[in-house]
mmCIF file of C-alpha atoms in Angstrom:
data_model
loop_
_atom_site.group_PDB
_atom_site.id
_atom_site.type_symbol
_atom_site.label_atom_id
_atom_site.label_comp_id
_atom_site.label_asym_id
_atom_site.label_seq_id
_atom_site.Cartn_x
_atom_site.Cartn_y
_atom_site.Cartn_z
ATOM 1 C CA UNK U 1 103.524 115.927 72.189
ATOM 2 C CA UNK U 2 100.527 114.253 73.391
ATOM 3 C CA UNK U 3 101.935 113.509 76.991
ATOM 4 C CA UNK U 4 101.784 116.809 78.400
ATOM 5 C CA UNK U 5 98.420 117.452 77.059
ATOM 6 C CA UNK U 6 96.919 114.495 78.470
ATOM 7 C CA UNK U 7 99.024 115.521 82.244
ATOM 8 C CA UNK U 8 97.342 118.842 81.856
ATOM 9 C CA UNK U 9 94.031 117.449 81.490
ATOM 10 C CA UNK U 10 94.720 115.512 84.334
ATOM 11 C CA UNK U 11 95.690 117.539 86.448
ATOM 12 C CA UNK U 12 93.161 120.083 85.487
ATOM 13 C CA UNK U 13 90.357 116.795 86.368
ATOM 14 C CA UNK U 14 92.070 116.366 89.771
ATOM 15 C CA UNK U 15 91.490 120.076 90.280
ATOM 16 C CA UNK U 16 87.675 119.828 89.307
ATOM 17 C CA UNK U 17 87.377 116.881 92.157
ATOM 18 C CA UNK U 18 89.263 118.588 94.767
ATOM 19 C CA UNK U 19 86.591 121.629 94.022
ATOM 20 C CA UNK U 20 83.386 118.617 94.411
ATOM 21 C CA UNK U 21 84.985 117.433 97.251
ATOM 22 C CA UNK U 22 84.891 121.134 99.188
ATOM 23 C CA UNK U 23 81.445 121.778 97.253
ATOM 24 C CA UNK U 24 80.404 118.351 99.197
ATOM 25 C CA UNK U 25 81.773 119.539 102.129
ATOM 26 C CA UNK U 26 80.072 123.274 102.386
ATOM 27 C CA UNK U 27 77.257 123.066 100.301
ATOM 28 C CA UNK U 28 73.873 123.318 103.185
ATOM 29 C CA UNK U 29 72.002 120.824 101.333
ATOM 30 C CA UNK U 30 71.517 117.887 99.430
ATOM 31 C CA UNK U 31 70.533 119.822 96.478
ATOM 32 C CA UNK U 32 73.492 121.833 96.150
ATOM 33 C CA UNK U 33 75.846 119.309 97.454
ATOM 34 C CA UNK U 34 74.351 117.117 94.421
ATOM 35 C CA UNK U 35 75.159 119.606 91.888
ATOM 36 C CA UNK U 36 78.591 120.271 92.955
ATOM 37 C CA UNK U 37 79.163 116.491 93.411
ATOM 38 C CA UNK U 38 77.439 115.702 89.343
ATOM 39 C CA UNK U 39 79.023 118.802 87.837
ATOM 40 C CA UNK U 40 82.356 118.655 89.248
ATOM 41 C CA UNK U 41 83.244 115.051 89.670
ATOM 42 C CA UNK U 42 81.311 114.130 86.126
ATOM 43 C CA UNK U 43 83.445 116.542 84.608
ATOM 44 C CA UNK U 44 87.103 115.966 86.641
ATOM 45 C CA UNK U 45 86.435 112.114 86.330
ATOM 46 C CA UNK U 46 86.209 112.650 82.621
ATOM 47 C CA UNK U 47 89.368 114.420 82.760
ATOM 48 C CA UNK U 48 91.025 111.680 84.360
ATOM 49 C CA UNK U 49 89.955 109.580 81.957
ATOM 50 C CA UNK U 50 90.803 111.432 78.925
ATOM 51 C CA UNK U 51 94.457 112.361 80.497
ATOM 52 C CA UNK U 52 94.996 108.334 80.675
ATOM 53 C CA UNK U 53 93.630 107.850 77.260
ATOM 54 C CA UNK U 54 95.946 110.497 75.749
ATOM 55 C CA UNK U 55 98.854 108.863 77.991
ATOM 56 C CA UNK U 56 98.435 105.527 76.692
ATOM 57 C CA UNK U 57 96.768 105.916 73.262
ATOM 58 C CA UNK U 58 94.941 103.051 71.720
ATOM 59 C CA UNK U 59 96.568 100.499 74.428
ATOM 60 C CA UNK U 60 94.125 97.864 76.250
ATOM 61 C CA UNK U 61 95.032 100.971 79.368
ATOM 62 C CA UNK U 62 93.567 103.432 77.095
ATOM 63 C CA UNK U 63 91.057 102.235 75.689
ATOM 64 C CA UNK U 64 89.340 100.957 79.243
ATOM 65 C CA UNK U 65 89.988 104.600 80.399
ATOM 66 C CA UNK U 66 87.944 105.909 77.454
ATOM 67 C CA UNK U 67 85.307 103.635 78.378
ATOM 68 C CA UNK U 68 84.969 104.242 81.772
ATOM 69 C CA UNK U 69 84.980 108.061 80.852
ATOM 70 C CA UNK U 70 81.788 107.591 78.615
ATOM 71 C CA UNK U 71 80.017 105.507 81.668
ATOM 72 C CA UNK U 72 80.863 108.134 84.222
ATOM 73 C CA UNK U 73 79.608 110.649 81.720
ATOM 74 C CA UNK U 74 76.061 108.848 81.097
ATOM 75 C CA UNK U 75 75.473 107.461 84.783
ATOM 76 C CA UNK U 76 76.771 109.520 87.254
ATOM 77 C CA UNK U 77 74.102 112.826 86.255
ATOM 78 C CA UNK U 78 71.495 110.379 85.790
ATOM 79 C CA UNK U 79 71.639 108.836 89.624
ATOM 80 C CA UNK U 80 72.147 112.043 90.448
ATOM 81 C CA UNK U 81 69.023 113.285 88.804
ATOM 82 C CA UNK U 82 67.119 110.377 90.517
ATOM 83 C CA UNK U 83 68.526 110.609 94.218
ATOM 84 C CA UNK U 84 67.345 114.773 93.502
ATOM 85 C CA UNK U 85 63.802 113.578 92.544
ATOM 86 C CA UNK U 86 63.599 111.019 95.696
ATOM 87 C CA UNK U 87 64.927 113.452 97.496
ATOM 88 C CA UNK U 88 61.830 116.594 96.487
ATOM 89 C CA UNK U 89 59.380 113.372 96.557
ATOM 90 C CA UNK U 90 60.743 111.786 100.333
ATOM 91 C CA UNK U 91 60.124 115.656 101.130
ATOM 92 C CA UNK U 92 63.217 117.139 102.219
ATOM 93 C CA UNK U 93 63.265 120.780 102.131
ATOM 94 C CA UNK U 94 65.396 122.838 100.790
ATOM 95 C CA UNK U 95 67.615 125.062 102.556
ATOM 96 C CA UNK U 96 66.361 128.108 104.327
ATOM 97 C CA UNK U 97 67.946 130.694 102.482
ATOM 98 C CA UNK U 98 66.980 129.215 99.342
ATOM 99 C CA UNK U 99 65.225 131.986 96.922
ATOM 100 C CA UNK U 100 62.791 130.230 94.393
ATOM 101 C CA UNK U 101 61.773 126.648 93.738
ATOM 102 C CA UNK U 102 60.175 125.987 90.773
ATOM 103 C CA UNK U 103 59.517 122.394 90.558
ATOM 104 C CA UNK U 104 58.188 122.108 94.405
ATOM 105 C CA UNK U 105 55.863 125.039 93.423
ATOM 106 C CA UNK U 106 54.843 123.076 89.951
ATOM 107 C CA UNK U 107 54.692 119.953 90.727
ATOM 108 C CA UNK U 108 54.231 119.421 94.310
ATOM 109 C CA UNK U 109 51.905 122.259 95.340
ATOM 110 C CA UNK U 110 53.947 124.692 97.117
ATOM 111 C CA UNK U 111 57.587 125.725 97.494
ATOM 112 C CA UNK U 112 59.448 123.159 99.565
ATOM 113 C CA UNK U 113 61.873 125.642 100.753
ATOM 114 C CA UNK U 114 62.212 125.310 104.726
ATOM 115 C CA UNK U 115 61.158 128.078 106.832
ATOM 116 C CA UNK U 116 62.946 129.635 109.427
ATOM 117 C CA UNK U 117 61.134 129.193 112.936
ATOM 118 C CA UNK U 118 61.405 132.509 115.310
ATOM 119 C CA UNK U 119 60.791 131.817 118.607
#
């Protein structure tokens, strides 16, 4: 009974990184990009994972899936969160059609959101 769960939840993870992967891909910055890229490959990795764990149980297979699910789940939002921060501090703007930025207004002294030049 547990196989088909754990091929739904894989399935369901490969779904979540196909959706990263076109988020990567159409996303105009590095902010957004970032968030589809932590959100949705954090959480379809994790599936992965979980799908393999439920596959093959308490096995040395599963039990390295598990694991790796908990690492993915710790690091990958935390690099994220620090190539974000260089990224505000290196100061790259933020796309021009962006509406409100809080932190560049709070902490850096003015919205880093990058103006559109008529000409």
């Amino acid at each position: 009974m547990i196989s088909p769960i754990g091929w739904i939840i894989i399935w369901i993870g490969i779904l979540f990184n196909l959706l990263g992967t076109v988020g990567l891909v159409r996303f105009p910055d590095i902010y957004n990009r970032l968030q589809t890229s932590t959100k949705c490959v954090t959480l379809g990795s994790f599936g992965l994972m979980i799908g393999i764990f439920l596959l093959y149980g308490f096995s040395q297979t599963g039990i390295k899936a598990l694991i790796c699910g908990v690492f993915l789940l710790l690091t990958n939002p935390v690099g994220a969160h620090a190539i974000l921060k260089g990224s505000l501090h290196y100061g790259i703007k933020l796309w021009k059609e962006s509406i409100i930025d809080r932190y560049g207004a709070e902490k850096l002294g003015g919205e880093q959101i990058e103006k559109e030049i008529k000409g």
